[in-house]
Each structure stands twice: as structure tokens, then as C-alpha cells.
């Protein structure tokens, strides 16, 4: 992705947010879509919160 370690460190430690461009670049690098990333995050959030309704 052409980003340095600090870029990822700051984002994975919630010091800075990923932008939509960042998420798109990550999706492309992984060979998936940005929608796949969002769906995965929703699923994970739903597993942690039984009150949250998860729809596909």
C-alpha cells in the first residue's frame, strides 16, 4: 500500500481514523471490496453487542 508502519500503528490503535480512501486502498490490496470491509465490521460489532441487529 505504500504506507509506513506509523500510519497503521496510529489507525489500529485508534489514534487516527481510516479515511474512505484508506479503506478502499486496503480493500484493493486484499482483493475485496470496501463493502466487504463494512460488512465484516458490522458482523463483528453484532457479535459483541447482542442488542445490535445485524442485517446483510
PDB file of C-alpha atoms in Angstrom:
ATOM      1  CA  UNK A   1       0.000   0.000   0.000  1.00  0.00           C
ATOM      2  CA  UNK A   2       2.975   2.289   0.209  1.00  0.00           C
ATOM      3  CA  UNK A   3       2.253   3.381   3.773  1.00  0.00           C
ATOM      4  CA  UNK A   4       4.703   3.345   6.660  1.00  0.00           C
ATOM      5  CA  UNK A   5       4.366   1.448   9.939  1.00  0.00           C
ATOM      6  CA  UNK A   6       3.330   4.591  11.845  1.00  0.00           C
ATOM      7  CA  UNK A   7       0.339   5.038   9.517  1.00  0.00           C
ATOM      8  CA  UNK A   8      -1.007   1.620  10.501  1.00  0.00           C
ATOM      9  CA  UNK A   9       0.060   1.900  14.138  1.00  0.00           C
ATOM     10  CA  UNK A  10      -1.887   5.142  14.595  1.00  0.00           C
ATOM     11  CA  UNK A  11      -5.010   3.745  12.981  1.00  0.00           C
ATOM     12  CA  UNK A  12      -5.058   0.301  14.566  1.00  0.00           C
ATOM     13  CA  UNK A  13      -4.521   1.913  17.965  1.00  0.00           C
ATOM     14  CA  UNK A  14      -7.429   4.321  17.356  1.00  0.00           C
ATOM     15  CA  UNK A  15      -5.202   7.413  17.362  1.00  0.00           C
ATOM     16  CA  UNK A  16      -6.347   8.356  13.854  1.00  0.00           C
ATOM     17  CA  UNK A  17      -9.271   7.214  11.751  1.00  0.00           C
ATOM     18  CA  UNK A  18      -9.088   5.451   8.422  1.00  0.00           C
ATOM     19  CA  UNK A  19     -10.470   7.573   5.587  1.00  0.00           C
ATOM     20  CA  UNK A  20     -12.708   6.095   2.919  1.00  0.00           C
ATOM     21  CA  UNK A  21      -9.739   6.317   0.546  1.00  0.00           C
ATOM     22  CA  UNK A  22      -7.658   4.322   3.054  1.00  0.00           C
ATOM     23  CA  UNK A  23     -10.369   1.657   3.297  1.00  0.00           C
ATOM     24  CA  UNK A  24     -10.610   1.446  -0.467  1.00  0.00           C
ATOM     25  CA  UNK A  25      -6.826   1.041  -0.784  1.00  0.00           C
ATOM     26  CA  UNK A  26      -6.889  -1.715   1.847  1.00  0.00           C
ATOM     27  CA  UNK A  27      -9.754  -3.475   0.072  1.00  0.00           C
ATOM     28  CA  UNK A  28      -7.909  -3.352  -3.261  1.00  0.00           C
ATOM     29  CA  UNK A  29      -4.728  -4.692  -1.627  1.00  0.00           C
ATOM     30  CA  UNK A  30      -6.731  -7.580  -0.128  1.00  0.00           C
ATOM     31  CA  UNK A  31      -8.653  -8.267  -3.327  1.00  0.00           C
ATOM     32  CA  UNK A  32     -12.031  -7.493  -1.737  1.00  0.00           C
ATOM     33  CA  UNK A  33     -14.482  -4.594  -1.858  1.00  0.00           C
ATOM     34  CA  UNK A  34     -14.954  -1.802   0.630  1.00  0.00           C
ATOM     35  CA  UNK A  35     -18.468  -3.194   1.172  1.00  0.00           C
ATOM     36  CA  UNK A  36     -16.834  -6.436   2.353  1.00  0.00           C
ATOM     37  CA  UNK A  37     -14.865  -4.483   4.957  1.00  0.00           C
ATOM     38  CA  UNK A  38     -18.007  -2.691   6.172  1.00  0.00           C
ATOM     39  CA  UNK A  39     -19.990  -5.953   6.307  1.00  0.00           C
ATOM     40  CA  UNK A  40     -17.232  -7.604   8.295  1.00  0.00           C
ATOM     41  CA  UNK A  41     -17.154  -4.721  10.777  1.00  0.00           C
ATOM     42  CA  UNK A  42     -20.942  -4.910  11.190  1.00  0.00           C
ATOM     43  CA  UNK A  43     -20.764  -8.640  11.806  1.00  0.00           C
ATOM     44  CA  UNK A  44     -18.023  -8.215  14.404  1.00  0.00           C
ATOM     45  CA  UNK A  45     -19.958  -5.427  16.145  1.00  0.00           C
ATOM     46  CA  UNK A  46     -23.076  -7.591  16.203  1.00  0.00           C
ATOM     47  CA  UNK A  47     -21.166 -10.445  17.806  1.00  0.00           C
ATOM     48  CA  UNK A  48     -20.031  -8.135  20.610  1.00  0.00           C
ATOM     49  CA  UNK A  49     -23.412  -6.489  21.192  1.00  0.00           C
ATOM     50  CA  UNK A  50     -26.407  -8.821  21.472  1.00  0.00           C
ATOM     51  CA  UNK A  51     -28.764  -5.810  21.270  1.00  0.00           C
ATOM     52  CA  UNK A  52     -27.446  -4.791  17.838  1.00  0.00           C
ATOM     53  CA  UNK A  53     -29.409  -6.148  14.891  1.00  0.00           C
ATOM     54  CA  UNK A  54     -27.120  -7.175  12.046  1.00  0.00           C
ATOM     55  CA  UNK A  55     -28.544  -7.334   8.541  1.00  0.00           C
ATOM     56  CA  UNK A  56     -26.731  -8.433   5.423  1.00  0.00           C
TER      57      UNK A  56
END
